[in-house]
Amino acid sequence: MSSTGKWVMTAARKVDYEIIETFDLFNPENPEMGLLPGEKSSALTRLVVMDHTVDEIVGERVRNYFSVNRLSVEYLTLPGGDENKNLDQVLRIASRLSEIGTHRVGTPPIAIGGGVLQDVVGMAASLYRRGIPYVRVPTTLLAQIDGSVSAKNGVNYEGFRNRLGTFMPPPRTLIDRSLIASLPERQIRSGLGEALKMALIKDPVLFGLLEQHGPRLVSDRLQDSGAENNAGPGREVMHRAISGMAEELQKNLWETDLQRIVDYGHTFSPTIEMQALPALLHGEVVAMDCVLSGVLAVHRGMLPPSEFGRILTTTRGMGLAPSHPMFADPSVLRQSLSDTMRHRDNQQHLTLLKGIGQTVFVNDLTGLELERAAVVMEELLESDEAGLLSPQGGR
Ligand SMILES: NC(=O)c1ccc[n+]([C@@H]2O[C@H](COP(=O)([O-])OP(=O)(O)OC[C@H]3O[C@@H](n4cnc5c(N)ncnc54)[C@H](O)[C@@H]3O)[C@@H](O)[C@H]2O)c1
Ligand SMILES: [Zn+2]
C-alpha cells in the first residue's frame, strides 16, 4: 500500500560567530572574558574548563580575573593531548555543567586550552540540553589558527580520529597571541604545520613568510619581540592563517561540498596520526601529508620540482620532519586513503598542488602512484637533500 500522507519540513539555521583578537586577556581590566556572546553579562555561575598545563601556567591569573571582576565561576581542569580526546572527558564536562545548573543560553561555559580541550568542551556543549553556547579561548598555535575558526568539534573513538562529533560553532572565540608564548617549541612547530597547509593551498605570501622566517617564528613563538610586536611576521602569519581558514570555511561551513582544499594534508594523516599516537602531533603529521601530496603532484608533472624543493626546505626550516616510516609504507598509505574516502562519500577528492597557492582535485590516484611516492618518502627519511625530484623519474 502506498503512503497516504507526507509532510516535508524545510528550515535553515543561520549562524553568526565571531573570532576576536585581543591582548592581555587575563588582565582584570580587559572585559572580553567576562562578556557573554552579544556583549551581555551574567551574574549567574558559569563553568570554566581549563587544560591541565594551562592551569599550571596561568590558572592563578585566570582565577584572579574572575575574582577581581566578581564573576561567579566554577572550575574544571582536564588533561590535553589527543589520547585524552574521548567521550569520558565529554561526560565529565556534562556532569559539571549539570552540577552547577548551567542554563540553556545565559551561562555559556568558557574553554581555555588547546585544540583537544576545545574539541571536548565543544562536543559537551553541543550535546548538553541539545546545545548551549560556549566561549573558546584557544591557547595553542594550532587551536588559534585552525580550530578557532571551525564549526566542528569531536572526539576520537575506537581508534579513529574525530569519529564522533558535531557541528556547532561557539558564538565567541577570543585570541590572545601572548598565550602561546609558554608553549614548548615542538607545539609551535606542530601549529606551523597547519599554517604551511594554508600557505600551500591558497596563500603564497604566507608561504614566503614561513620560508623566510621559519626558524625565528619557532624560537620566538610568533611573539615578534621588540618594536615590531604588532606588525612582525608572527602576527602576520597568524592573521593570514586565520583569514584564509575563515574564507574557506565560510563558503562551505556545513561541508555539504566534500571537495575541500582545507583537507590538504588531511588525507593520509588521520589514520597515521592515530596509529602513531601519542608519538606524533597533529600538525607534524599534517606537514608530512603535505610533503607526500607534493611528491604525488611532482610525479604527475603538475608541480615543478623547484617548487617542491622550496616546500621541503621550508618544512625543514620550521623544524618539521618531512617524512616518517609510516609514510614510506604503501600499505599504510592505501589503508589511510581508503578510510578517508569513506569520509568523502567514497571519492578521493584529493587536493594536489599545481604550484604554491594553486590546487586541483584528483579522483584517479592509483596504488602504483602511492608506491612510487612511498619510495621518495623513504629517501626523505634519510636524506637532507631537497629538490631531487623529476616528474618522469622514479623519485
Ligand atoms: N575542531 C576543529 O576543527 C579542529 C581544528 C584543528 C585541530 N583540532 C584538534 O585539535 C587537536 C590538537 O590541538 P593542539 O595541538 O592544541 O593539542 P592539545 O590541546 O593537546 O595541546 C597540546 C599540548 O599543549 C599543552 N598546552 C596547551 N596550551 C598551552 C600553553 N599555552 N602553554 C603550554 N602548554 C600548553 C596541552 O596541555 C597539551 O599537552 C587535535 O585533536 C585536532 O583534531 C580540531
Ligand atoms: Zn588539522
CSV table of C-alpha atoms and ligand atoms in Angstrom, one decimal:
chain,number,residue,atom,x,y,z
A,1,MET,CA,0.0,0.0,0.0
A,2,SER,CA,1.4,3.4,-0.9
A,3,SER,CA,1.7,6.1,1.7
A,4,THR,CA,-1.3,8.3,2.4
A,5,GLY,CA,0.3,11.3,3.9
A,6,LYS,CA,3.6,13.1,3.5
A,7,TRP,CA,4.9,16.1,5.3
A,8,VAL,CA,8.1,17.9,4.1
A,9,MET,CA,9.9,20.2,6.5
A,10,THR,CA,12.4,22.7,5.4
A,11,ALA,CA,14.3,25.0,7.7
A,12,ALA,CA,17.6,26.8,7.6
A,13,ARG,CA,19.7,27.7,10.6
A,14,LYS,CA,21.8,30.8,10.2
A,15,VAL,CA,24.8,31.1,12.4
A,16,ASP,CA,26.9,34.1,13.3
A,17,TYR,CA,30.0,33.8,15.3
A,18,GLU,CA,33.0,36.0,16.0
A,19,ILE,CA,36.7,35.4,16.4
A,20,ILE,CA,38.2,38.3,18.3
A,21,GLU,CA,41.8,39.2,18.6
A,22,THR,CA,42.6,40.7,22.0
A,23,PHE,CA,45.7,41.4,24.1
A,24,ASP,CA,46.4,40.7,27.8
A,25,LEU,CA,43.2,38.7,28.1
A,26,PHE,CA,43.7,37.7,31.7
A,27,ASN,CA,44.2,41.3,32.8
A,28,PRO,CA,41.2,42.0,35.0
A,29,GLU,CA,40.7,45.3,33.1
A,30,ASN,CA,40.2,43.5,29.8
A,31,PRO,CA,36.4,42.9,29.7
A,32,GLU,CA,36.4,40.3,27.0
A,33,MET,CA,36.4,37.1,29.1
A,34,GLY,CA,33.5,38.3,31.3
A,35,LEU,CA,31.3,39.1,28.4
A,36,LEU,CA,28.7,36.8,27.0
A,37,PRO,CA,28.0,36.5,23.3
A,38,GLY,CA,26.4,39.7,22.1
A,39,GLU,CA,28.5,41.7,24.7
A,40,LYS,CA,26.0,41.0,27.5
A,41,SER,CA,26.9,39.9,31.0
A,42,SER,CA,25.6,37.5,33.6
A,43,ALA,CA,25.5,37.3,37.4
A,44,LEU,CA,24.9,33.5,37.3
A,45,THR,CA,27.5,30.8,37.6
A,46,ARG,CA,29.5,29.7,34.6
A,47,LEU,CA,31.8,26.8,34.2
A,48,VAL,CA,35.5,27.5,33.3
A,49,VAL,CA,37.1,24.4,31.8
A,50,MET,CA,40.9,24.6,31.7
A,51,ASP,CA,43.6,22.5,30.2
A,52,HIS,CA,45.8,20.9,32.9
A,53,THR,CA,49.1,22.5,31.8
A,54,VAL,CA,47.4,25.9,31.1
A,55,ASP,CA,46.0,25.8,34.7
A,56,GLU,CA,49.5,25.3,36.0
A,57,ILE,CA,50.9,28.2,34.0
A,58,VAL,CA,48.1,30.8,34.1
A,59,GLY,CA,45.5,29.3,36.4
A,60,GLU,CA,46.2,31.8,39.1
A,61,ARG,CA,45.8,34.7,36.7
A,62,VAL,CA,42.5,33.3,35.4
A,63,ARG,CA,41.2,32.8,39.0
A,64,ASN,CA,42.3,36.4,39.9
A,65,TYR,CA,40.5,37.7,36.8
A,66,PHE,CA,37.1,36.3,37.8
A,67,SER,CA,37.5,37.1,41.4
A,68,VAL,CA,38.5,40.8,40.8
A,69,ASN,CA,35.6,41.2,38.4
A,70,ARG,CA,33.3,39.4,40.9
A,71,LEU,CA,32.1,37.0,38.3
A,72,SER,CA,30.7,33.7,39.6
A,73,VAL,CA,32.5,30.7,38.1
A,74,GLU,CA,33.3,27.1,38.9
A,75,TYR,CA,36.4,25.3,37.6
A,76,LEU,CA,37.1,22.0,35.9
A,77,THR,CA,40.6,21.1,34.8
A,78,LEU,CA,41.2,18.4,32.2
A,79,PRO,CA,44.3,16.9,30.5
A,80,GLY,CA,45.3,17.9,26.9
A,81,GLY,CA,46.8,15.6,24.4
A,82,ASP,CA,45.0,13.6,21.7
A,83,GLU,CA,45.0,10.4,23.8
A,84,ASN,CA,42.6,12.3,26.1
A,85,LYS,CA,40.2,13.4,23.3
A,86,ASN,CA,37.5,10.9,24.3
A,87,LEU,CA,33.9,10.6,25.4
A,88,ASP,CA,34.9,10.2,29.1
A,89,GLN,CA,36.1,13.8,29.1
A,90,VAL,CA,32.9,14.9,27.4
A,91,LEU,CA,30.8,13.2,30.1
A,92,ARG,CA,32.9,14.7,32.9
A,93,ILE,CA,32.2,18.2,31.5
A,94,ALA,CA,28.5,17.4,31.1
A,95,SER,CA,28.3,16.3,34.8
A,96,ARG,CA,29.9,19.5,35.9
A,97,LEU,CA,27.5,21.6,33.7
A,98,SER,CA,24.7,19.7,35.4
A,99,GLU,CA,26.0,20.1,38.9
A,100,ILE,CA,26.3,23.8,38.6
A,101,GLY,CA,23.0,24.2,36.9
A,102,THR,CA,24.1,25.6,33.6
A,103,HIS,CA,21.3,27.4,31.7
A,104,ARG,CA,20.2,26.8,28.2
A,105,VAL,CA,21.5,30.2,26.9
A,106,GLY,CA,22.6,32.6,29.7
A,107,THR,CA,25.6,30.9,31.3
A,108,PRO,CA,27.9,29.7,28.5
A,109,PRO,CA,31.0,27.8,29.7
A,110,ILE,CA,34.4,29.1,28.9
A,111,ALA,CA,37.0,26.7,27.4
A,112,ILE,CA,40.7,27.7,28.0
A,113,GLY,CA,43.1,25.3,26.4
A,114,GLY,CA,44.4,23.7,23.2
A,115,GLY,CA,42.6,22.0,20.3
A,116,VAL,CA,41.8,18.9,22.4
A,117,LEU,CA,40.2,20.8,25.2
A,118,GLN,CA,38.3,22.9,22.7
A,119,ASP,CA,37.0,19.8,20.9
A,120,VAL,CA,35.8,18.1,24.1
A,121,VAL,CA,34.2,21.2,25.5
A,122,GLY,CA,32.6,21.9,22.1
A,123,MET,CA,31.2,18.4,22.0
A,124,ALA,CA,29.8,18.6,25.5
A,125,ALA,CA,28.3,22.0,24.9
A,126,SER,CA,26.7,20.7,21.7
A,127,LEU,CA,25.1,17.8,23.5
A,128,TYR,CA,24.1,19.4,26.8
A,129,ARG,CA,20.4,20.4,26.6
A,130,ARG,CA,20.8,19.6,22.8
A,131,GLY,CA,23.2,22.5,22.5
A,132,ILE,CA,24.3,25.5,24.6
A,133,PRO,CA,26.6,28.4,23.6
A,134,TYR,CA,30.1,28.5,24.9
A,135,VAL,CA,33.2,30.6,24.6
A,136,ARG,CA,36.6,29.5,23.2
A,137,VAL,CA,39.9,30.7,24.5
A,138,PRO,CA,42.5,28.7,22.5
A,139,THR,CA,45.9,28.5,24.0
A,140,THR,CA,48.0,26.7,21.4
A,141,LEU,CA,49.1,28.0,18.0
A,142,LEU,CA,47.2,25.1,16.3
A,143,ALA,CA,44.0,25.9,18.1
A,144,GLN,CA,44.4,29.7,17.5
A,145,ILE,CA,44.9,29.5,13.7
A,146,ASP,CA,42.8,26.4,12.9
A,147,GLY,CA,40.3,25.2,15.5
A,148,SER,CA,39.4,28.8,16.3
A,149,VAL,CA,37.6,29.3,13.0
A,150,SER,CA,36.0,25.9,12.8
A,151,ALA,CA,32.4,25.0,13.4
A,152,LYS,CA,33.3,21.4,14.3
A,153,ASN,CA,34.2,19.5,17.4
A,154,GLY,CA,34.7,15.9,18.1
A,155,VAL,CA,36.4,13.0,19.9
A,156,ASN,CA,38.5,10.1,18.8
A,157,TYR,CA,36.6,6.8,19.0
A,158,GLU,CA,37.5,3.2,18.6
A,159,GLY,CA,40.9,4.1,17.2
A,160,PHE,CA,39.6,6.7,14.6
A,161,ARG,CA,40.2,10.4,14.7
A,162,ASN,CA,37.1,12.5,15.3
A,163,ARG,CA,34.8,9.6,14.6
A,164,LEU,CA,32.2,11.1,16.9
A,165,GLY,CA,31.5,14.8,16.7
A,166,THR,CA,29.0,17.5,15.9
A,167,PHE,CA,28.9,20.8,14.0
A,168,MET,CA,28.2,23.7,16.4
A,169,PRO,CA,30.4,26.8,16.4
A,170,PRO,CA,30.6,28.8,19.6
A,171,PRO,CA,29.4,32.4,19.3
A,172,ARG,CA,32.7,33.9,20.7
A,173,THR,CA,36.3,33.0,20.3
A,174,LEU,CA,39.0,35.1,22.0
A,175,ILE,CA,42.5,35.0,20.6
A,176,ASP,CA,45.4,36.3,22.6
A,177,ARG,CA,48.7,35.6,20.8
A,178,SER,CA,50.7,36.1,24.0
A,179,LEU,CA,49.1,32.9,25.5
A,180,ILE,CA,51.2,30.7,23.1
A,181,ALA,CA,54.5,32.1,24.5
A,182,SER,CA,54.6,29.3,27.1
A,183,LEU,CA,54.2,26.5,24.5
A,184,PRO,CA,57.1,24.1,24.0
A,185,GLU,CA,58.8,24.7,20.6
A,186,ARG,CA,57.5,21.3,19.4
A,187,GLN,CA,53.9,22.5,19.8
A,188,ILE,CA,54.7,25.7,17.9
A,189,ARG,CA,56.2,23.6,15.1
A,190,SER,CA,53.1,21.5,15.0
A,191,GLY,CA,50.9,24.6,14.7
A,192,LEU,CA,53.1,25.9,11.9
A,193,GLY,CA,52.2,22.6,10.1
A,194,GLU,CA,48.7,23.9,9.7
A,195,ALA,CA,50.0,27.3,8.6
A,196,LEU,CA,52.0,25.5,6.0
A,197,LYS,CA,48.9,23.8,4.7
A,198,MET,CA,47.1,27.1,4.4
A,199,ALA,CA,50.0,28.7,2.6
A,200,LEU,CA,50.3,25.9,0.1
A,201,ILE,CA,46.6,25.8,-0.8
A,202,LYS,CA,46.0,29.5,-1.2
A,203,ASP,CA,48.5,32.0,0.1
A,204,PRO,CA,51.9,32.4,-1.5
A,205,VAL,CA,52.6,35.5,0.7
A,206,LEU,CA,52.1,33.3,3.8
A,207,PHE,CA,54.4,30.7,2.3
A,208,GLY,CA,57.0,33.4,1.8
A,209,LEU,CA,56.8,34.4,5.5
A,210,LEU,CA,57.2,30.8,6.6
A,211,GLU,CA,60.0,30.3,4.1
A,212,GLN,CA,61.8,33.5,5.2
A,213,HIS,CA,61.2,33.4,8.9
A,214,GLY,CA,60.6,29.7,9.8
A,215,PRO,CA,63.3,29.2,12.4
A,216,ARG,CA,62.7,32.5,14.0
A,217,LEU,CA,58.9,32.0,14.2
A,218,VAL,CA,59.6,28.8,16.1
A,219,SER,CA,62.2,30.3,18.5
A,220,ASP,CA,60.2,33.5,19.1
A,221,ARG,CA,56.9,31.6,19.3
A,222,LEU,CA,55.4,34.2,17.0
A,223,GLN,CA,55.8,36.8,19.6
A,224,ASP,CA,57.6,39.4,17.4
A,225,SER,CA,59.9,40.7,20.1
A,226,GLY,CA,60.6,44.4,20.2
A,227,ALA,CA,59.2,47.3,18.3
A,228,GLU,CA,57.6,45.3,15.6
A,229,ASN,CA,55.4,43.4,18.2
A,230,ASN,CA,52.3,44.4,16.4
A,231,ALA,CA,53.5,44.2,12.8
A,232,GLY,CA,56.0,41.5,12.7
A,233,PRO,CA,56.0,38.1,10.9
A,234,GLY,CA,54.4,36.3,13.9
A,235,ARG,CA,51.3,38.5,13.8
A,236,GLU,CA,51.1,38.4,10.0
A,237,VAL,CA,51.4,34.6,9.9
A,238,MET,CA,48.6,34.3,12.4
A,239,HIS,CA,46.4,36.8,10.7
A,240,ARG,CA,46.9,35.3,7.2
A,241,ALA,CA,46.3,31.8,8.5
A,242,ILE,CA,43.1,32.7,10.3
A,243,SER,CA,41.8,34.8,7.4
A,244,GLY,CA,42.5,32.0,4.9
A,245,MET,CA,40.7,29.5,7.1
A,246,ALA,CA,37.7,31.8,7.7
A,247,GLU,CA,37.4,32.5,3.9
A,248,GLU,CA,37.4,28.8,3.1
A,249,LEU,CA,35.1,27.6,5.8
A,250,GLN,CA,32.6,30.4,5.4
A,251,LYS,CA,31.6,29.2,1.9
A,252,ASN,CA,31.1,25.6,3.0
A,253,LEU,CA,30.6,25.6,6.7
A,254,TRP,CA,28.5,22.5,7.0
A,255,GLU,CA,30.7,20.6,4.5
A,256,THR,CA,27.9,19.9,2.1
A,257,ASP,CA,30.6,20.0,-0.6
A,258,LEU,CA,33.0,17.2,0.2
A,259,GLN,CA,35.7,18.7,-2.1
A,260,ARG,CA,37.6,20.9,0.4
A,261,ILE,CA,41.0,22.3,-0.3
A,262,VAL,CA,41.4,22.8,3.5
A,263,ASP,CA,41.6,19.0,3.7
A,264,TYR,CA,45.0,19.2,2.0
A,265,GLY,CA,47.4,17.5,4.4
A,266,HIS,CA,44.5,15.6,5.9
A,267,THR,CA,44.1,12.7,3.5
A,268,PHE,CA,46.7,10.2,4.8
A,269,SER,CA,47.4,11.9,8.1
A,270,PRO,CA,44.3,11.0,10.1
A,271,THR,CA,45.0,7.2,10.1
A,272,ILE,CA,48.7,7.6,10.6
A,273,GLU,CA,48.3,10.0,13.4
A,274,MET,CA,46.0,7.6,15.3
A,275,GLN,CA,48.3,4.7,14.7
A,276,ALA,CA,51.3,6.7,15.9
A,277,LEU,CA,49.5,8.2,18.9
A,278,PRO,CA,51.0,9.8,21.0
A,279,ALA,CA,54.3,9.8,19.2
A,280,LEU,CA,53.4,12.3,16.5
A,281,LEU,CA,51.5,15.6,16.9
A,282,HIS,CA,48.6,16.6,14.6
A,283,GLY,CA,50.5,19.4,12.8
A,284,GLU,CA,53.6,17.2,12.4
A,285,VAL,CA,51.6,14.6,10.6
A,286,VAL,CA,49.8,17.2,8.5
A,287,ALA,CA,53.1,18.6,7.3
A,288,MET,CA,54.2,15.1,6.3
A,289,ASP,CA,51.0,14.6,4.4
A,290,CYS,CA,51.6,18.0,2.7
A,291,VAL,CA,55.0,16.7,1.6
A,292,LEU,CA,53.6,13.4,0.3
A,293,SER,CA,50.9,15.2,-1.6
A,294,GLY,CA,53.7,17.4,-3.1
A,295,VAL,CA,55.6,14.3,-4.2
A,296,LEU,CA,52.4,12.9,-5.9
A,297,ALA,CA,51.9,16.2,-7.7
A,298,VAL,CA,55.5,16.3,-8.9
A,299,HIS,CA,55.3,12.7,-10.2
A,300,ARG,CA,52.2,13.8,-12.2
A,301,GLY,CA,54.1,16.6,-13.7
A,302,MET,CA,51.8,19.1,-12.1
A,303,LEU,CA,54.1,20.7,-9.5
A,304,PRO,CA,57.5,21.9,-10.7
A,305,PRO,CA,60.3,20.1,-8.8
A,306,SER,CA,61.8,23.5,-7.9
A,307,GLU,CA,58.6,24.5,-6.0
A,308,PHE,CA,58.7,21.1,-4.3
A,309,GLY,CA,62.2,21.9,-3.2
A,310,ARG,CA,61.0,25.1,-1.6
A,311,ILE,CA,58.3,23.3,0.2
A,312,LEU,CA,60.7,20.8,1.6
A,313,THR,CA,63.2,23.4,2.7
A,314,THR,CA,60.5,25.5,4.3
A,315,THR,CA,59.1,22.4,6.2
A,316,ARG,CA,62.5,21.6,7.5
A,317,GLY,CA,63.3,25.2,8.3
A,318,MET,CA,60.3,25.2,10.7
A,319,GLY,CA,61.8,22.1,12.3
A,320,LEU,CA,59.2,19.8,10.9
A,321,ALA,CA,60.3,16.4,9.6
A,322,PRO,CA,59.1,15.8,6.0
A,323,SER,CA,58.6,12.0,6.5
A,324,HIS,CA,58.1,9.1,8.8
A,325,PRO,CA,58.4,5.4,8.3
A,326,MET,CA,54.6,5.0,8.1
A,327,PHE,CA,54.5,7.5,5.1
A,328,ALA,CA,57.1,5.2,3.4
A,329,ASP,CA,54.8,2.1,3.7
A,330,PRO,CA,52.5,1.8,0.7
A,331,SER,CA,50.1,-0.5,2.5
A,332,VAL,CA,49.6,2.1,5.3
A,333,LEU,CA,49.1,4.8,2.6
A,334,ARG,CA,46.5,2.7,0.8
A,335,GLN,CA,44.6,1.9,4.1
A,336,SER,CA,44.7,5.6,5.1
A,337,LEU,CA,43.3,6.7,1.7
A,338,SER,CA,40.5,4.2,1.8
A,339,ASP,CA,39.4,5.3,5.3
A,340,THR,CA,39.5,8.9,4.2
A,341,MET,CA,37.4,8.0,1.1
A,342,ARG,CA,34.7,6.7,3.4
A,343,HIS,CA,34.6,10.2,4.9
A,344,ARG,CA,34.4,11.7,1.4
A,345,ASP,CA,31.5,9.5,0.3
A,346,ASN,CA,33.7,7.0,-1.5
A,347,GLN,CA,35.5,9.6,-3.5
A,348,GLN,CA,39.2,10.5,-3.3
A,349,HIS,CA,38.7,14.3,-3.6
A,350,LEU,CA,42.4,14.5,-3.2
A,351,THR,CA,43.8,18.0,-3.3
A,352,LEU,CA,47.1,18.3,-5.2
A,353,LEU,CA,49.2,21.4,-5.9
A,354,LYS,CA,49.8,22.9,-9.3
A,355,GLY,CA,52.1,25.4,-7.7
A,356,ILE,CA,52.4,27.1,-4.3
A,357,GLY,CA,48.9,28.5,-3.6
A,358,GLN,CA,47.2,26.7,-6.5
A,359,THR,CA,45.3,23.5,-6.2
A,360,VAL,CA,43.4,20.8,-8.3
A,361,PHE,CA,41.2,18.0,-7.2
A,362,VAL,CA,42.1,14.5,-8.2
A,363,ASN,CA,40.0,11.3,-8.1
A,364,ASP,CA,42.1,8.8,-10.0
A,365,LEU,CA,45.1,8.3,-7.8
A,366,THR,CA,46.5,4.7,-8.3
A,367,GLY,CA,48.2,2.3,-6.0
A,368,LEU,CA,51.2,2.5,-8.2
A,369,GLU,CA,51.5,6.2,-7.7
A,370,LEU,CA,51.3,5.7,-3.9
A,371,GLU,CA,54.1,3.1,-4.2
A,372,ARG,CA,56.3,5.5,-6.2
A,373,ALA,CA,55.7,8.3,-3.7
A,374,ALA,CA,56.4,5.9,-0.8
A,375,VAL,CA,59.9,5.3,-2.2
A,376,VAL,CA,60.6,9.1,-2.1
A,377,MET,CA,59.2,9.3,1.4
A,378,GLU,CA,61.6,6.6,2.4
A,379,GLU,CA,64.5,8.5,0.9
A,380,LEU,CA,63.4,11.7,2.6
A,381,LEU,CA,63.8,9.8,5.9
A,382,GLU,CA,67.5,9.6,5.4
A,383,SER,CA,68.4,12.4,3.0
A,384,ASP,CA,68.6,16.0,3.8
A,385,GLU,CA,68.8,16.9,0.1
A,386,ALA,CA,65.9,18.9,-1.3
A,387,GLY,CA,64.7,19.3,-4.9
A,388,LEU,CA,65.8,15.9,-6.3
A,389,LEU,CA,62.5,15.0,-7.8
A,390,SER,CA,61.8,15.0,-11.5
A,391,PRO,CA,58.3,14.4,-13.0
A,392,GLN,CA,59.5,11.5,-15.1
A,393,GLY,CA,61.9,9.8,-12.8
A,394,GLY,CA,61.1,7.3,-10.1
A,395,ARG,CA,61.9,10.0,-7.4
B,1,LIG,N1,37.6,21.3,15.7
B,1,LIG,C1,38.4,21.6,14.7
B,1,LIG,O1,38.0,22.0,13.7
B,1,LIG,C2,39.9,21.3,14.9
B,1,LIG,C3,40.8,22.0,14.1
B,1,LIG,C4,42.1,21.8,14.3
B,1,LIG,C5,42.6,20.9,15.2
B,1,LIG,N2,41.6,20.3,16.0
B,1,LIG,C6,42.1,19.3,17.0
B,1,LIG,O2,43.0,19.9,17.9
B,1,LIG,C7,43.8,18.9,18.4
B,1,LIG,C8,45.2,19.3,18.5
B,1,LIG,O3,45.3,20.5,19.2
B,1,LIG,P1,46.5,21.0,20.0
B,1,LIG,O4,47.7,20.8,19.1
B,1,LIG,O5,46.2,22.4,20.5
B,1,LIG,O6,46.7,19.9,21.1
B,1,LIG,P2,46.4,19.9,22.7
B,1,LIG,O7,45.1,20.6,23.0
B,1,LIG,O8,46.6,18.5,23.2
B,1,LIG,O9,47.6,20.8,23.3
B,1,LIG,C9,48.9,20.4,23.1
B,1,LIG,C10,49.7,20.4,24.4
B,1,LIG,O10,49.9,21.7,24.8
B,1,LIG,C11,49.5,22.0,26.2
B,1,LIG,N3,49.2,23.4,26.2
B,1,LIG,C12,48.0,24.0,25.8
B,1,LIG,N4,48.2,25.3,25.9
B,1,LIG,C13,49.4,25.6,26.4
B,1,LIG,C14,50.1,26.8,26.7
B,1,LIG,N5,49.6,28.0,26.5
B,1,LIG,N6,51.4,26.7,27.2
B,1,LIG,C15,51.9,25.4,27.4
B,1,LIG,N7,51.3,24.3,27.1
B,1,LIG,C16,50.0,24.3,26.6
B,1,LIG,C17,48.4,20.9,26.4
B,1,LIG,O11,48.3,20.6,27.7
B,1,LIG,C18,48.9,19.8,25.6
B,1,LIG,O12,49.8,19.0,26.3
B,1,LIG,C19,43.6,17.6,17.6
B,1,LIG,O13,42.8,16.7,18.3
B,1,LIG,C20,42.8,18.2,16.4
B,1,LIG,O14,41.9,17.2,15.8
B,1,LIG,C21,40.3,20.5,15.8
B,2,ZN,ZN,44.3,19.8,11.0
